[in-house]
XYZ file of C-alpha atoms in Angstrom:
301
model
C 9.800 -9.957 -15.541
C 6.446 -8.425 -16.559
C 6.797 -5.143 -18.464
C 3.214 -4.810 -19.618
C 1.854 -1.914 -21.643
C -1.668 -0.635 -22.023
C -3.952 -3.055 -23.869
C -6.817 -1.844 -26.103
C -9.658 -3.495 -24.186
C -10.418 -4.414 -20.604
C -10.844 -8.055 -19.595
C -13.206 -7.152 -16.722
C -16.212 -9.453 -16.401
C -19.824 -8.341 -16.075
C -19.547 -9.125 -12.368
C -16.476 -6.874 -12.107
C -18.343 -3.988 -13.756
C -21.376 -4.475 -11.521
C -19.169 -4.528 -8.413
C -17.490 -1.282 -9.504
C -20.865 0.323 -10.322
C -22.248 -0.496 -6.857
C -19.207 1.076 -5.223
C -19.725 4.341 -7.087
C -23.074 4.661 -5.302
C -21.777 3.900 -1.814
C -20.798 6.486 0.843
C -17.293 4.981 0.907
C -15.748 7.530 3.310
C -18.555 7.116 5.840
C -18.409 3.324 5.628
C -14.639 3.327 6.093
C -14.868 5.662 9.094
C -17.562 3.426 10.594
C -15.361 0.359 10.134
C -12.542 2.146 11.954
C -14.777 2.871 14.933
C -16.060 -0.714 15.065
C -12.510 -2.056 14.856
C -11.528 0.104 17.865
C -14.173 -1.363 20.203
C -12.244 -2.833 23.135
C -14.984 -4.860 24.818
C -13.290 -8.262 25.371
C -16.285 -10.297 24.256
C -16.805 -8.265 21.090
C -13.193 -7.900 20.010
C -12.287 -11.547 20.746
C -15.322 -12.751 18.803
C -14.562 -10.373 15.921
C -10.934 -11.509 15.679
C -11.806 -15.216 15.903
C -14.487 -14.884 13.214
C -11.980 -13.073 10.976
C -9.381 -15.795 11.520
C -11.895 -18.481 10.540
C -12.314 -16.748 7.191
C -8.653 -16.003 6.421
C -5.365 -17.958 6.672
C -3.626 -16.062 9.495
C -0.658 -17.523 11.378
C -0.321 -15.816 14.762
C 2.745 -17.914 15.605
C 4.874 -15.408 13.660
C 3.394 -12.411 15.530
C 4.843 -10.884 18.695
C 1.562 -11.677 20.473
C 0.291 -15.138 19.619
C -3.127 -15.206 21.299
C -6.313 -13.313 20.461
C -6.793 -12.222 24.059
C -3.550 -10.193 24.022
C -4.924 -7.650 21.527
C -6.780 -4.562 22.761
C -9.194 -4.471 19.826
C -9.481 -5.596 16.215
C -7.299 -2.760 14.896
C -4.569 -3.744 17.331
C -4.751 -7.277 15.961
C -4.933 -6.152 12.340
C -1.796 -3.984 12.618
C 0.051 -6.607 14.698
C 3.838 -6.608 14.774
C 5.849 -9.643 13.697
C 8.537 -11.313 15.764
C 12.024 -9.963 15.275
C 13.665 -11.780 12.370
C 10.399 -13.052 10.877
C 11.021 -11.090 7.647
C 14.802 -10.667 7.136
C 16.127 -8.216 4.578
C 18.388 -9.469 1.742
C 22.076 -9.779 2.554
C 22.949 -7.908 -0.658
C 22.692 -4.139 0.064
C 22.083 -3.453 -3.648
C 18.665 -5.134 -3.663
C 15.342 -3.342 -3.396
C 13.166 -5.346 -0.991
C 9.422 -5.847 -0.959
C 7.908 -3.299 1.463
C 5.006 -5.575 2.442
C 3.476 -9.014 2.434
C 1.132 -9.042 -0.545
C 0.706 -9.906 -4.189
C 2.061 -8.179 -7.286
C -0.738 -6.483 -9.201
C 1.587 -5.154 -11.903
C 5.194 -4.117 -12.331
C 7.317 -2.800 -15.154
C 8.215 0.446 -16.894
C 6.582 3.866 -16.710
C 5.990 4.647 -20.378
C 5.211 8.189 -21.540
C 4.449 9.067 -17.940
C 1.800 6.341 -17.664
C 1.499 3.433 -15.222
C -0.230 0.198 -16.218
C -3.149 -0.777 -13.954
C -4.885 -3.682 -15.720
C -5.743 -4.657 -19.271
C -7.373 -1.612 -20.827
C -6.568 0.724 -17.933
C -3.669 2.968 -16.989
C -3.147 6.295 -15.242
C -0.428 8.920 -15.114
C 2.324 9.268 -12.562
C 1.326 12.943 -12.303
C -2.191 11.921 -11.228
C -0.899 9.397 -8.715
C 1.590 11.799 -7.127
C -0.710 14.843 -7.442
C 2.339 16.731 -8.735
C 3.116 17.009 -12.449
C 6.587 18.452 -11.878
C 7.579 15.706 -9.447
C 6.289 13.042 -11.837
C 8.886 14.069 -14.437
C 11.585 12.511 -12.231
C 9.992 9.088 -12.786
C 9.288 9.305 -16.526
C 10.804 6.253 -18.185
C 11.415 4.725 -14.776
C 9.992 1.701 -12.976
C 6.868 0.943 -10.957
C 5.484 -1.876 -8.858
C 1.937 -2.145 -7.537
C 1.446 -4.533 -4.610
C -1.963 -5.514 -3.242
C -2.416 -6.353 0.437
C -5.276 -8.791 1.060
C -7.166 -8.728 4.384
C -5.128 -11.640 5.786
C -1.736 -10.052 5.092
C 0.598 -8.366 7.583
C -0.370 -4.694 7.294
C 2.683 -2.718 8.242
C 4.599 -1.034 5.399
C 8.403 -0.943 5.475
C 10.776 1.095 3.370
C 12.161 -1.028 0.493
C 15.488 0.822 0.299
C 17.190 3.198 2.707
C 16.518 6.890 2.259
C 15.667 10.264 3.789
C 12.128 11.592 3.663
C 12.011 14.654 1.408
C 8.278 15.336 1.522
C 4.928 13.700 1.913
C 1.473 14.493 0.611
C -2.028 13.528 1.689
C -4.239 13.327 -1.394
C -7.982 13.222 -0.633
C -10.065 10.962 -2.830
C -12.600 8.183 -3.020
C -12.272 4.898 -1.156
C -13.071 2.252 -3.734
C -11.976 -1.334 -3.184
C -8.534 -2.056 -4.612
C -9.052 -5.784 -5.114
C -8.315 -7.307 -8.556
C -11.966 -7.172 -9.679
C -12.154 -3.422 -9.118
C -8.731 -2.862 -10.715
C -9.966 -4.630 -13.854
C -13.136 -2.534 -14.080
C -12.447 0.887 -12.533
C -10.463 3.360 -14.685
C -7.631 5.201 -12.897
C -8.412 3.410 -9.640
C -5.193 4.164 -7.741
C -5.109 7.813 -8.769
C -8.765 8.312 -7.721
C -8.504 6.831 -4.238
C -7.329 8.636 -1.121
C -3.580 8.138 -0.648
C -0.377 9.156 1.091
C 2.575 9.918 -1.193
C 6.022 9.790 0.434
C 9.126 10.863 -1.500
C 12.484 9.613 -0.260
C 15.933 10.659 -1.431
C 18.037 7.526 -1.916
C 21.388 6.560 -3.356
C 19.697 5.898 -6.731
C 17.647 9.117 -6.743
C 14.073 9.842 -5.656
C 11.821 6.956 -4.642
C 8.057 7.284 -4.240
C 6.180 5.024 -1.827
C 2.439 5.538 -2.200
C 0.036 4.070 0.357
C -3.370 3.889 -1.345
C -6.501 3.871 0.793
C -9.486 1.678 -0.028
C -13.016 0.734 0.960
C -13.089 -0.216 4.656
C -9.502 0.957 5.120
C -10.497 2.733 8.295
C -7.134 4.389 8.872
C -3.655 5.040 7.496
C -0.739 6.156 9.637
C 2.972 6.907 9.250
C 5.864 6.672 11.688
C 6.679 10.378 11.240
C 3.179 11.850 11.401
C 1.013 9.360 13.273
C -2.589 8.828 12.194
C -3.387 10.383 8.815
C -6.962 9.106 8.459
C -9.691 9.129 9.638
C -11.146 11.660 9.186
C -11.319 11.249 5.414
C -11.098 14.681 3.818
C -13.367 15.811 0.972
C -11.000 18.645 0.017
C -10.378 19.205 -3.686
C -6.642 19.787 -3.349
C -3.826 17.727 -1.819
C -2.041 18.649 1.397
C 1.733 18.887 0.901
C 4.081 18.568 3.875
C 7.777 18.899 4.615
C 9.095 16.858 7.568
C 9.590 18.896 10.731
C 12.777 16.971 11.492
C 15.061 14.634 9.571
C 13.420 11.274 8.921
C 16.069 8.804 7.772
C 15.026 5.167 7.429
C 17.182 2.128 6.737
C 15.935 -0.588 4.414
C 13.333 -2.639 6.268
C 12.382 0.044 8.817
C 8.651 0.486 9.335
C 7.257 3.597 7.630
C 3.507 3.187 8.142
C 0.536 0.853 8.412
C -2.950 0.225 7.044
C -6.024 -0.428 9.158
C -7.538 -3.026 6.781
C -6.226 -4.055 3.363
C -5.000 -1.831 0.575
C -2.230 -1.252 -1.984
C 1.311 0.140 -2.148
C 2.729 1.642 -5.349
C 6.507 2.094 -5.725
C 8.131 4.410 -8.288
C 11.830 4.722 -9.190
C 13.649 6.838 -11.818
C 14.871 5.736 -15.238
C 17.841 3.373 -15.062
C 17.650 2.843 -11.298
C 16.225 -0.681 -11.075
C 16.366 -4.028 -12.816
C 13.398 -6.161 -11.700
C 14.115 -9.728 -10.645
C 13.589 -11.894 -13.728
C 11.265 -14.362 -12.005
C 8.678 -11.782 -10.910
C 5.308 -11.421 -12.625
C 1.817 -10.078 -11.973
C -0.030 -12.360 -9.588
C 3.054 -13.494 -7.682
C 2.851 -13.601 -3.891
C 5.443 -11.527 -2.006
C 6.765 -11.480 1.537
C 8.227 -8.441 3.231
C 11.971 -8.348 2.517
C 11.823 -10.502 -0.604
C 14.154 -9.129 -3.314
C 12.268 -7.152 -5.959
C 14.990 -5.528 -8.038
C 18.690 -4.993 -8.429
C 19.604 -1.388 -7.740
C 21.779 -0.205 -10.629
C 22.784 3.196 -9.234
C 23.819 2.626 -5.659
C 26.976 3.815 -3.948
C 27.276 1.567 -0.882
C 27.915 3.688 2.207
């Protein structure tokens, strides 16, 4: 298990710093909104060509999707947020295991130390910044976090890693920098600067935060309880806090939202709630449903 703490110096390359510097100059919200509109074009010739070109560049296996041919998708976004066949990503048989919420790769995981979350060598940020709520962040001090990066070729629906009831959710406006490893190495406080959706669930082990972080060319984020969250991409200076209008109770493995293009999910759990699987480390590839941690405070219903 990786329980990394903040290192004194970044290991970002010159190329990483240049890539981050270019992004600071870009109109990232406008570019992301434009990508969303392009990805919604439903002209058969355009969307089929777009999807086929994308599949030539990335290792995508449509045999595991509900719809296996390019022609069955209405537009690129429909393809990008494709559903998998039933049973393609089974949940663990042990009810006391926290499951991966996505297909992706571990960026970092470990302990939240002094309220801070490790991002990359030389960089961290606070749970209060990420959640946009200093009081709420106290519930996770000394707890656990996992940051999982979704590459463009991954399945882009997000599922709840452990059963719970939605307590609240928050839309936090922000920038839309890339969240790829190069940017994470070079950009301070990346995940707490980007636009994001923070969902807090009450579970058998206490509160659980599932944060869906937006990114460059992430044209849209949506949830199962609220529908499309973005676009438009707000420039407001303060977050928008919401209480669910009706009870939203999700079982482990239920879909909770989706990204239109790649991004990152950050999970937070309280002190003493989780014991990460010993074989997990930064850089490891994950599949939805793969065991991430043993839940230490769980009363099986």
